[in-house]
CSV table of C-alpha atoms and ligand atoms in Angstrom, one decimal:
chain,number,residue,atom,x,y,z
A,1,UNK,CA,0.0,0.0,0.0
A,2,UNK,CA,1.6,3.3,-1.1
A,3,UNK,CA,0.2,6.8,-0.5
A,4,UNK,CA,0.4,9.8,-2.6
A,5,UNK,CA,1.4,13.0,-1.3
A,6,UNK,CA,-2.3,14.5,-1.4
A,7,UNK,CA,-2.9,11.2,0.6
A,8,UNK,CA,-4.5,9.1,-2.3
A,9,UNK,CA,-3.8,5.2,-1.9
A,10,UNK,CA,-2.2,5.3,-5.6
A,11,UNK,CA,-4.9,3.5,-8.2
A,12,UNK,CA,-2.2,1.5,-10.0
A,13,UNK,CA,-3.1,-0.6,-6.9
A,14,UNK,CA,-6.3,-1.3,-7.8
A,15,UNK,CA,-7.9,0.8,-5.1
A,16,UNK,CA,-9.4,3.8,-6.1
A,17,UNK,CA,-11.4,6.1,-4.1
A,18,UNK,CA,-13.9,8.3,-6.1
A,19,UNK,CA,-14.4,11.5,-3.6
A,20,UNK,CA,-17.6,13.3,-4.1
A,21,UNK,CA,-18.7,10.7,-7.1
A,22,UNK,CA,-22.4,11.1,-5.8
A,23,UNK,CA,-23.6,14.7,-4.9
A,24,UNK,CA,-25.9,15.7,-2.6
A,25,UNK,CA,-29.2,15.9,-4.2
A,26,UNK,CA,-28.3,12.1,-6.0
A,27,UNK,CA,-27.3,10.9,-2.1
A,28,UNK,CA,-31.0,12.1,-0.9
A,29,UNK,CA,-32.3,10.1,-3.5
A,30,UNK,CA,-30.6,6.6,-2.9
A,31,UNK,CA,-31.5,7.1,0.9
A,32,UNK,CA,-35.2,7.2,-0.1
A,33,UNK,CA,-34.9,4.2,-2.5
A,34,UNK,CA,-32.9,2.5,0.2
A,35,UNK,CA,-35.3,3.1,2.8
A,36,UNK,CA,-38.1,1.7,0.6
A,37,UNK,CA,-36.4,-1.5,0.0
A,38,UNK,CA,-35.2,-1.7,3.8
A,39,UNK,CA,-39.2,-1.7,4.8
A,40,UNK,CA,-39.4,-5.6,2.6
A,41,UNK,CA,-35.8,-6.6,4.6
A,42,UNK,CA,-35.1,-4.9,7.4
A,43,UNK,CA,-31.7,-4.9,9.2
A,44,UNK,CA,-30.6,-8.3,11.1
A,45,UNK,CA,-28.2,-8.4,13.6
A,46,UNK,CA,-25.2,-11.0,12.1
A,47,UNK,CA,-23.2,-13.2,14.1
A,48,UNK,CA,-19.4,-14.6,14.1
A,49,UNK,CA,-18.9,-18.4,12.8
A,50,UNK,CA,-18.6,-20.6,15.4
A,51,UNK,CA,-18.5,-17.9,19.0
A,52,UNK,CA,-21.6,-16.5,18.1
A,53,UNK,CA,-20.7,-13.0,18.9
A,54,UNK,CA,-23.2,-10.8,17.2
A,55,UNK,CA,-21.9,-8.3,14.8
A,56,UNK,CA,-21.9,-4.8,16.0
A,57,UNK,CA,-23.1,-3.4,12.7
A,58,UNK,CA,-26.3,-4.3,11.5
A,59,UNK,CA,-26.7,-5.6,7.7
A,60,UNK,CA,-29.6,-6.1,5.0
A,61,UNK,CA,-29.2,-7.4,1.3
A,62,UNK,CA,-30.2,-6.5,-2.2
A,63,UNK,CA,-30.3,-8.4,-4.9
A,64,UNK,CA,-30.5,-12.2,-5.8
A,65,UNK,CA,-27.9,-13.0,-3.4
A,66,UNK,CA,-27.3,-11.9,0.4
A,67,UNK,CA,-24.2,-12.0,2.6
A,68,UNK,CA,-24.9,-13.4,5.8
A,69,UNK,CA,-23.4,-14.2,8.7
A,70,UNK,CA,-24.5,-16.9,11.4
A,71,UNK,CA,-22.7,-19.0,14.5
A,72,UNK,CA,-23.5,-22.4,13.0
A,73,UNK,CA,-23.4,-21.8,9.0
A,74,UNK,CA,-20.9,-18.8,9.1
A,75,UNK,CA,-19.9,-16.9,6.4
A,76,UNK,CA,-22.3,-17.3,3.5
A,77,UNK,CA,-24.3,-16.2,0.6
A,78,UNK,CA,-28.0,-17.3,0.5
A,79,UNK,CA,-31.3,-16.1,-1.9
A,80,UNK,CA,-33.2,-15.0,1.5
A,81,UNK,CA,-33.8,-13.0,4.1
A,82,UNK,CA,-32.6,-15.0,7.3
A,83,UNK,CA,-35.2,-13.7,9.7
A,84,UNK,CA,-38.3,-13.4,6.7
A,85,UNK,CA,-37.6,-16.1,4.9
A,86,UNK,CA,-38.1,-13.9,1.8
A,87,UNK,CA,-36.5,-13.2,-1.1
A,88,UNK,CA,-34.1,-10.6,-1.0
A,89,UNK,CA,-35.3,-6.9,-2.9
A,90,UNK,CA,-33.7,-6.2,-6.2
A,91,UNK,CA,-30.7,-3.8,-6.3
A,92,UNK,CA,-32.5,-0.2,-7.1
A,93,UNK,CA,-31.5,1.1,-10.7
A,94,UNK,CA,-30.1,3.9,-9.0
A,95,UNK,CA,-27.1,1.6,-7.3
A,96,UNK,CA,-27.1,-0.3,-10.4
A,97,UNK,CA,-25.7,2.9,-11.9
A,98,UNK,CA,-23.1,3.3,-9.5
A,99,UNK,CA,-21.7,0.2,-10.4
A,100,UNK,CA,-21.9,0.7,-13.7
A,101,UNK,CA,-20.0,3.9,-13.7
A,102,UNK,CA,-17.1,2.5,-11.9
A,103,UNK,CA,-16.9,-1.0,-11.8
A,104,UNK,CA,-15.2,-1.5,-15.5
A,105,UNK,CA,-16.9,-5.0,-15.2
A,106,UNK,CA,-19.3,-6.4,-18.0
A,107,UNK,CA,-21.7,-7.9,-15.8
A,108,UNK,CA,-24.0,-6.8,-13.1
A,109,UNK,CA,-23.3,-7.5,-9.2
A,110,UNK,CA,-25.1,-10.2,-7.4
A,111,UNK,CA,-25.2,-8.9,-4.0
A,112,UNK,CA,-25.5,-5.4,-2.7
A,113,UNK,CA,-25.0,-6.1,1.0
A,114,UNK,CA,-25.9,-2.8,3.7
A,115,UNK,CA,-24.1,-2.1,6.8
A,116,UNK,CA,-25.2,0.0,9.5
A,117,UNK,CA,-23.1,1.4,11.7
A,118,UNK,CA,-24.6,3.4,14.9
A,119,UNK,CA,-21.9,5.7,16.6
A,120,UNK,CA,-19.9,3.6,18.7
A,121,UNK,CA,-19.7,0.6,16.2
A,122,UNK,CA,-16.8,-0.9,13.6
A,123,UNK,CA,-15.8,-3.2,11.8
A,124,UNK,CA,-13.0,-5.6,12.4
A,125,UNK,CA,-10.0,-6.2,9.7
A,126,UNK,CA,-11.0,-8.6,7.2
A,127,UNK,CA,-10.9,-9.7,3.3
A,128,UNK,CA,-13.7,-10.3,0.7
A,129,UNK,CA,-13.3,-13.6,-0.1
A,130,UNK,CA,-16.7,-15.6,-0.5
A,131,UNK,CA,-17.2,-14.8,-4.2
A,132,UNK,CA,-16.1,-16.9,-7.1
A,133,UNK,CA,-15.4,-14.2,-9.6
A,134,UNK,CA,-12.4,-12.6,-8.0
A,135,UNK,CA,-11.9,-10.7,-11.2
A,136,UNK,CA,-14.7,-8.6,-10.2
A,137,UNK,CA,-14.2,-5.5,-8.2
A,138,UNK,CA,-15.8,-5.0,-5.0
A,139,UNK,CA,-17.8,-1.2,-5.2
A,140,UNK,CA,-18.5,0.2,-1.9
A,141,UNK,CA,-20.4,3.5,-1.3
A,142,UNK,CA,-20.8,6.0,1.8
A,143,UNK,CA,-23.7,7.4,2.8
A,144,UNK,CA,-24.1,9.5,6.1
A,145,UNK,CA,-21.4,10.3,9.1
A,146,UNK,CA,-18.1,10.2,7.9
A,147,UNK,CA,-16.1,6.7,9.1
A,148,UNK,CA,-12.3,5.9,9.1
A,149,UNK,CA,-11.6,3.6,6.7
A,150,UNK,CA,-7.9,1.0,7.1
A,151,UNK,CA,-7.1,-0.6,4.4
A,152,UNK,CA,-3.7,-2.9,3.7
A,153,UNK,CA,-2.1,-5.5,1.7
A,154,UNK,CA,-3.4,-9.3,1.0
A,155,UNK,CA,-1.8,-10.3,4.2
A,156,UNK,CA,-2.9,-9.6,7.6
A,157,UNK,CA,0.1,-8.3,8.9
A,158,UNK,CA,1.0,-6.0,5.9
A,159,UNK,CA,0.9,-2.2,7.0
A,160,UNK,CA,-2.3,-0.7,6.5
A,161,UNK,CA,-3.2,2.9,5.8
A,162,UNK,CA,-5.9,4.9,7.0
A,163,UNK,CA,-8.3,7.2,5.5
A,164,UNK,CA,-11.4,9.0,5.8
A,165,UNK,CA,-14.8,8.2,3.8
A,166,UNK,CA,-17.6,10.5,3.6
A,167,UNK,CA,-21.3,10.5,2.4
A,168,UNK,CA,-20.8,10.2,-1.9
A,169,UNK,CA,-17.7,9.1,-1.9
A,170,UNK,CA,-17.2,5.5,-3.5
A,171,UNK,CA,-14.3,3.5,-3.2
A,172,UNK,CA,-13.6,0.5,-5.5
A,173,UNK,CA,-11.7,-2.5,-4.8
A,174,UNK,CA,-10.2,-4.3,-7.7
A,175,UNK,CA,-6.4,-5.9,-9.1
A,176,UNK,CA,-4.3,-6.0,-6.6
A,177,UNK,CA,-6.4,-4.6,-4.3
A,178,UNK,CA,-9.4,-6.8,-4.2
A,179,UNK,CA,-8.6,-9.1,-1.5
A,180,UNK,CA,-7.0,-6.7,0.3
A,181,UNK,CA,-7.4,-6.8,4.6
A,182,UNK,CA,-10.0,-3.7,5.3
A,183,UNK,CA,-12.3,-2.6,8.2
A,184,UNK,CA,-13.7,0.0,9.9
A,185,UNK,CA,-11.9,2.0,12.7
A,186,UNK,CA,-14.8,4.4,13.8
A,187,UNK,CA,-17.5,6.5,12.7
A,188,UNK,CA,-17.7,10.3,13.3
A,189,UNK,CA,-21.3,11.4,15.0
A,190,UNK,CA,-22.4,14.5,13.4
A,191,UNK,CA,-20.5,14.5,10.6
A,192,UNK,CA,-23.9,14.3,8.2
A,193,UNK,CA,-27.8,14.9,7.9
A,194,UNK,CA,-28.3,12.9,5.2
A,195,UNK,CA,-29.8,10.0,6.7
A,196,UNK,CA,-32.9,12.6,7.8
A,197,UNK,CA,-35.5,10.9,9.7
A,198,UNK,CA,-34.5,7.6,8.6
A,199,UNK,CA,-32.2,7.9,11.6
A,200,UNK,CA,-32.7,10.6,13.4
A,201,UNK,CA,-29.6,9.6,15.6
A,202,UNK,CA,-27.2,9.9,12.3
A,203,UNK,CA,-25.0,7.1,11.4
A,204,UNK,CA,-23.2,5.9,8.5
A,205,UNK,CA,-24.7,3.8,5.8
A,206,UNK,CA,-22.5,1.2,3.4
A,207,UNK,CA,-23.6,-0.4,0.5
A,208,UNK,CA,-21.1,-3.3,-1.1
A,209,UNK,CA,-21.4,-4.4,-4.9
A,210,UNK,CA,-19.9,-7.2,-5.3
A,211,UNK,CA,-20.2,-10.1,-8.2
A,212,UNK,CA,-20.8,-13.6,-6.3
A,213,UNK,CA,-21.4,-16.1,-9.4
A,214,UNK,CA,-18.7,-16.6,-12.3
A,215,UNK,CA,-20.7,-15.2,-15.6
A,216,UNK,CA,-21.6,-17.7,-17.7
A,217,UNK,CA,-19.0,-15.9,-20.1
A,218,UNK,CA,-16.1,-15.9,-17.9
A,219,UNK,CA,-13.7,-17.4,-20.4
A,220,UNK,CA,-14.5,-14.9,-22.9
A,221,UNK,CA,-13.8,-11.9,-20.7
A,222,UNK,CA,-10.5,-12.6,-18.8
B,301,SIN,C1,-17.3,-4.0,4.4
B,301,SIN,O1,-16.1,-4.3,4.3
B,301,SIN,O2,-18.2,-4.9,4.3
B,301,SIN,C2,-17.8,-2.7,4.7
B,301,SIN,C3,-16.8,-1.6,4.4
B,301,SIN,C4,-17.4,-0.3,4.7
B,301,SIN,O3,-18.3,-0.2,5.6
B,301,SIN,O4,-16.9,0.7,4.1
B,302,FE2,FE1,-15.4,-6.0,3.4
């Protein structure tokens, strides 16, 4: 992990942040369709493999497949909600064209997996690994309070760097970078209203894009 010297983790990496990609009015918008398809799967409360320590973040899913987390089946991806029973809500168009826009990958994204994090909450170093098309980036967006985002190398103990993300930026995770080690340190109360009355209390919204599957195609576009 290298850092440039306005503090940019350098995009020959494969890690490439897009400040400000989503403005304000275009942020309101995906919290409303958000908020719409939270009310068909609300937010669950995931829980480590095997301990059964309950996540601090809380997560929902878009999209044909969901990541979920439980102590007895651990880390997976399944078609349903695990407390409904119900098939997950499609992706709204508007994330759709987030992905498209930045991804530089032919096919759509399978899962589109929501954290929220309450003040006080984070989330512990870790890689993306449970796909099967590893050529595909992962696309992660920010919505609300600002968090501090570590990132490092493909080894736990490589150095990591730290940097800021704020509501509209989106940060992509491909090459090198996609199983790089990442987590959340902390999120900053106050640092956004764009959550409205959704939550009241603030918070910090993340959506992750990420292709599960192999494409059918897969030989044709390596
Ligand atoms: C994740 O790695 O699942 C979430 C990262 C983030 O919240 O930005
Ligand atoms: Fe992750």
């Amino acid at each position: 992990m290298s850092i440039d010297r306005s503090g940019k983790v350098l995009k020959s990496e494969g890690f490439v942040i897009r400040s400000g990609f989503i403005d304000l009015a275009g942020q309101k918008e995906l919290v409303a369709a958000l908020r719409d398809a939270v009310a068909v799967a609300p937010f669950f409360t995931p829980a480590m493999p095997r301990s059964g320590k309950p996540f601090s973040v809380r997560m929902t899913n878009f999209g044909p497949l969901g990541w979920v987390s439980d102590r007895d089946g651990g880390y997976r991806y399944q078609a349903s909600h695990p407390d409904t029973c119900r098939p997950w809500p499609p992706i709204p168009e508007s994330v759709m064209a987030i992905w498209r826009g930045v991804s530089g990958y032919p096919h759509p994204p399978e899962a589109c997996l929501v954290n929220y994090y309450a003040a006080g909450t984070r989330m512990g170093l870790h890689q993306d690994r449970d796909e099967q098309d590893l050529a595909a980036p992962v696309v992660s967006i920010s919505l609300g309070d600002t968090c501090l985002f570590r990132i490092g190398g493909t080894r736990r103990s490589d150095p990591t760097a730290s940097l800021r993300l704020s509501s509209g930026d989106v940060a992509v995770l491909g090459g090198a970078a996609r199983l790089a080690f990442h987590g959340i340190d902390r999120i900053y109360p106050g640092t956004s209203t764009v959550l409205g009355d959704w939550f009241p209390e603030g918070g910090r919204i993340n959506l992750t894009l990420r292709r599960v599957t192999a494409p059918p195609d897969r030989a044709a576009v390596s």
